[in-house]
PDB file of C-alpha atoms in Angstrom:
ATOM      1  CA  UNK A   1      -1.595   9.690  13.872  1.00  0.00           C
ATOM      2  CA  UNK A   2      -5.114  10.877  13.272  1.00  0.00           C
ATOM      3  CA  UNK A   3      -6.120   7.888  10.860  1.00  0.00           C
ATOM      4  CA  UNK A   4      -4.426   5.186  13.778  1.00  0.00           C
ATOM      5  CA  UNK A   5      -6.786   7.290  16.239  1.00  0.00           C
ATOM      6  CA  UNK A   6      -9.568   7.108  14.110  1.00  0.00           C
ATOM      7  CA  UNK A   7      -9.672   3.405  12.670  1.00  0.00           C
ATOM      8  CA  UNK A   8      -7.336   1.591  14.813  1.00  0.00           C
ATOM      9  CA  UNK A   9      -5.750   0.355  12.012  1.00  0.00           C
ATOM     10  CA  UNK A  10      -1.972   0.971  13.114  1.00  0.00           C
ATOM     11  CA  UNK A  11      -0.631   1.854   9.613  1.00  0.00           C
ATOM     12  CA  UNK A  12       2.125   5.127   8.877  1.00  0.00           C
ATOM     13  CA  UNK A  13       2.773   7.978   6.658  1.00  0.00           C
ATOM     14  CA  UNK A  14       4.056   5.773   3.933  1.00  0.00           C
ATOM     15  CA  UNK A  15       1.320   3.504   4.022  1.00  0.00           C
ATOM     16  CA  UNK A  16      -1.524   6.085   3.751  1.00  0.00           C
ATOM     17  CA  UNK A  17       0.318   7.934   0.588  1.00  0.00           C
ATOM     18  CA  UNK A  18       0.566   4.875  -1.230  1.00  0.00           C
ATOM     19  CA  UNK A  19      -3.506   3.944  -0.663  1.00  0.00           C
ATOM     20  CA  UNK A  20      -3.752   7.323  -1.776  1.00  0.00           C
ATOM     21  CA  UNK A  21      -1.807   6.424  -4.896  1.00  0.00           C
ATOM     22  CA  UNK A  22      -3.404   3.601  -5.657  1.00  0.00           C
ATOM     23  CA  UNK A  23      -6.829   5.044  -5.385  1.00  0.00           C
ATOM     24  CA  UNK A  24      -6.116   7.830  -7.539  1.00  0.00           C
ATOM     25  CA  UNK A  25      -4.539   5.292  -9.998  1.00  0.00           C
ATOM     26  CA  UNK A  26      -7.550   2.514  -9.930  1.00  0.00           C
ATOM     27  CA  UNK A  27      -9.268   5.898 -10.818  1.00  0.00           C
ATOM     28  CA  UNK A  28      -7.181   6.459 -13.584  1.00  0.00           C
ATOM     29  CA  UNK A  29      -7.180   3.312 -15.005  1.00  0.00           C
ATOM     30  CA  UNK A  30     -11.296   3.585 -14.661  1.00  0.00           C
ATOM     31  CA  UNK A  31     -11.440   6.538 -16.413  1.00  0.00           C
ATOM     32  CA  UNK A  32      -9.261   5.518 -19.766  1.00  0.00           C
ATOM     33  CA  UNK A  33     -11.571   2.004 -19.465  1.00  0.00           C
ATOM     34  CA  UNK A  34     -14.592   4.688 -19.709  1.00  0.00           C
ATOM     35  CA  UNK A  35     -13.107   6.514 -22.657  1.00  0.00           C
ATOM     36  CA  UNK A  36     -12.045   9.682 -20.303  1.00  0.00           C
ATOM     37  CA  UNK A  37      -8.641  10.461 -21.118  1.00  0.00           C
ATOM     38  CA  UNK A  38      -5.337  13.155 -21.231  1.00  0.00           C
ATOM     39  CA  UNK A  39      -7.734  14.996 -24.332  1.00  0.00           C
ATOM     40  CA  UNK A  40     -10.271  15.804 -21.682  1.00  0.00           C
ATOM     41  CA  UNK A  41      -8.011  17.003 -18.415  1.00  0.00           C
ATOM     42  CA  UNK A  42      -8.612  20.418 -19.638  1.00  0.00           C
ATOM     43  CA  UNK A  43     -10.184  23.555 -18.199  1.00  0.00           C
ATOM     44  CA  UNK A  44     -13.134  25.197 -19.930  1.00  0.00           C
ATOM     45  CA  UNK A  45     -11.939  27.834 -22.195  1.00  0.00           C
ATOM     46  CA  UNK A  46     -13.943  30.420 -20.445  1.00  0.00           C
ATOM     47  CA  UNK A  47     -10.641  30.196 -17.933  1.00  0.00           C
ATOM     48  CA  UNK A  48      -7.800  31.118 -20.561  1.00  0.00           C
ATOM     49  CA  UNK A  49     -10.409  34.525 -21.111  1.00  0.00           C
ATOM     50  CA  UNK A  50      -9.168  37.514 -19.122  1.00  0.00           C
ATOM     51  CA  UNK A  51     -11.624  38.699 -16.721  1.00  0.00           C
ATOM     52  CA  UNK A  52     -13.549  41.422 -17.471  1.00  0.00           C
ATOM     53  CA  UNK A  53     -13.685  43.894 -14.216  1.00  0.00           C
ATOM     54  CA  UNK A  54     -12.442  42.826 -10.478  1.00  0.00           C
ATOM     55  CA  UNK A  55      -9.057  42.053  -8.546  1.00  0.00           C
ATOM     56  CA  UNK A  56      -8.451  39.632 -11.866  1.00  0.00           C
ATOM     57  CA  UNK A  57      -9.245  41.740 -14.410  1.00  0.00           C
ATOM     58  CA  UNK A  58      -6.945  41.393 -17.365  1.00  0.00           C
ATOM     59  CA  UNK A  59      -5.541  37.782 -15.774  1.00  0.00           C
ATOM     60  CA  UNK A  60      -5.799  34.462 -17.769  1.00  0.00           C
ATOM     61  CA  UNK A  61      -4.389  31.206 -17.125  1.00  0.00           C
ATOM     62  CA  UNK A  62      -1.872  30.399 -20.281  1.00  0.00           C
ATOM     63  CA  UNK A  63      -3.322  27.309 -21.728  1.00  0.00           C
ATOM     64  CA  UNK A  64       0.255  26.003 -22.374  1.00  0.00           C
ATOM     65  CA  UNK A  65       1.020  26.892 -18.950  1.00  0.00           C
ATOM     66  CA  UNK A  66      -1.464  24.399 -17.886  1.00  0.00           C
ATOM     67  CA  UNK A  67      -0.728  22.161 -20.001  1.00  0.00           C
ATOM     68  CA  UNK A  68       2.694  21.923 -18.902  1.00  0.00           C
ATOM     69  CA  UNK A  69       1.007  21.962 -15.401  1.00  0.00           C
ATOM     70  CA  UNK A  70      -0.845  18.882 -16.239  1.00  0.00           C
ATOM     71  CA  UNK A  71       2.133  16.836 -17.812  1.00  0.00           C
ATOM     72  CA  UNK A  72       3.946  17.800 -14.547  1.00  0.00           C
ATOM     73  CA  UNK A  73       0.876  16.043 -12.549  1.00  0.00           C
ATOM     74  CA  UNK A  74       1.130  12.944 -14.335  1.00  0.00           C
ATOM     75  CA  UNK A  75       4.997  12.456 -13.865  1.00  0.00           C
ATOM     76  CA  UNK A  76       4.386  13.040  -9.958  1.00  0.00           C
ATOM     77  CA  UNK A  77       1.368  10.425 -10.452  1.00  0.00           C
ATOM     78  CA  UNK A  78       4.137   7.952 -12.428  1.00  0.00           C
ATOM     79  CA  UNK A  79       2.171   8.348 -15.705  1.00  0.00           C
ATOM     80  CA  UNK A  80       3.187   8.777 -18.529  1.00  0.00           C
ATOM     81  CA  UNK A  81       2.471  11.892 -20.770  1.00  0.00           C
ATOM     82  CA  UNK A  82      -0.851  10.632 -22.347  1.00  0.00           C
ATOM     83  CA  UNK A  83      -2.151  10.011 -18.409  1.00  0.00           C
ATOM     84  CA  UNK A  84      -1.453   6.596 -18.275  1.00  0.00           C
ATOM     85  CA  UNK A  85      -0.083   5.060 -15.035  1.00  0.00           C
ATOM     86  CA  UNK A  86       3.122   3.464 -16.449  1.00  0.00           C
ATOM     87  CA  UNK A  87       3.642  -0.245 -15.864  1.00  0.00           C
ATOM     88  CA  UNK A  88       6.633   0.726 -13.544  1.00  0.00           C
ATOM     89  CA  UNK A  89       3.587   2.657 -11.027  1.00  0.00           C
ATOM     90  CA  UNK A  90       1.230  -0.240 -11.912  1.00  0.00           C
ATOM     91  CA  UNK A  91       3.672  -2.737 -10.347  1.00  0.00           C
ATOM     92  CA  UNK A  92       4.754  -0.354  -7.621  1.00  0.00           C
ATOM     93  CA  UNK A  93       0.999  -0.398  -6.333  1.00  0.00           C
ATOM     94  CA  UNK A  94       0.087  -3.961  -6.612  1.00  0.00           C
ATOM     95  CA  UNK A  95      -2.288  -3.462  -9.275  1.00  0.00           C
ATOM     96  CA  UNK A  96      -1.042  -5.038 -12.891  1.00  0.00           C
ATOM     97  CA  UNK A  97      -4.087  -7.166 -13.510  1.00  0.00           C
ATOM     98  CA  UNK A  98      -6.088  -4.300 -13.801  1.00  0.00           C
ATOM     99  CA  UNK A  99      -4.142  -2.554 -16.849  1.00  0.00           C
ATOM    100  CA  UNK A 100      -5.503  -2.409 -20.428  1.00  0.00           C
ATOM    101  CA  UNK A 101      -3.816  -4.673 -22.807  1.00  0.00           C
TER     102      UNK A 101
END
């Protein structure tokens, strides 16, 4: 209701998600073109370090916890496990002609 407030534009729930989508998958499709890929959606390895005093201390993030965590992303996204939106997503979206051949 806020965006119809906003821009006037008279459009729902469903419609917003799947601008969202297709942003974030025009992104995507951006990134691979620029050589930015699944080998780089990593965290710094400063991150799977436990901490060294504080509320955290002794905590790490399991780097095949995150990993997992990042394969689970790309399903929700409709990509597939190397981070590429699947042909399936690309044709959901409207947005085939922009896919690497």
């Amino acid at each position: 209701d806020i965006v119809n407030a906003v821009t006037g534009w008279g459009i729902g729930t469903d419609e917003i998600t799947e601008i969202g989508d297709r942003s974030l998958a025009l992104a995507r499709l951006f990134n691979l073109r620029e050589g930015i890929d699944a080998d780089t959606d990593r965290l710094p390895g400063t991150v799977h370090r436990p901490h060294v005093s504080g509320v955290l201390s002794k905590m790490r993030l399991d780097e095949d916890g995150v990993h997992e965590q990042i394969q689970d992303y790309y399903r929700a996204r409709g990509w597939d496990d190397a981070g590429v939106p699947t042909s399936e997503t690309l044709e959901r979206l409207g947005i085939t002609e922009y896919a690497r051949n």
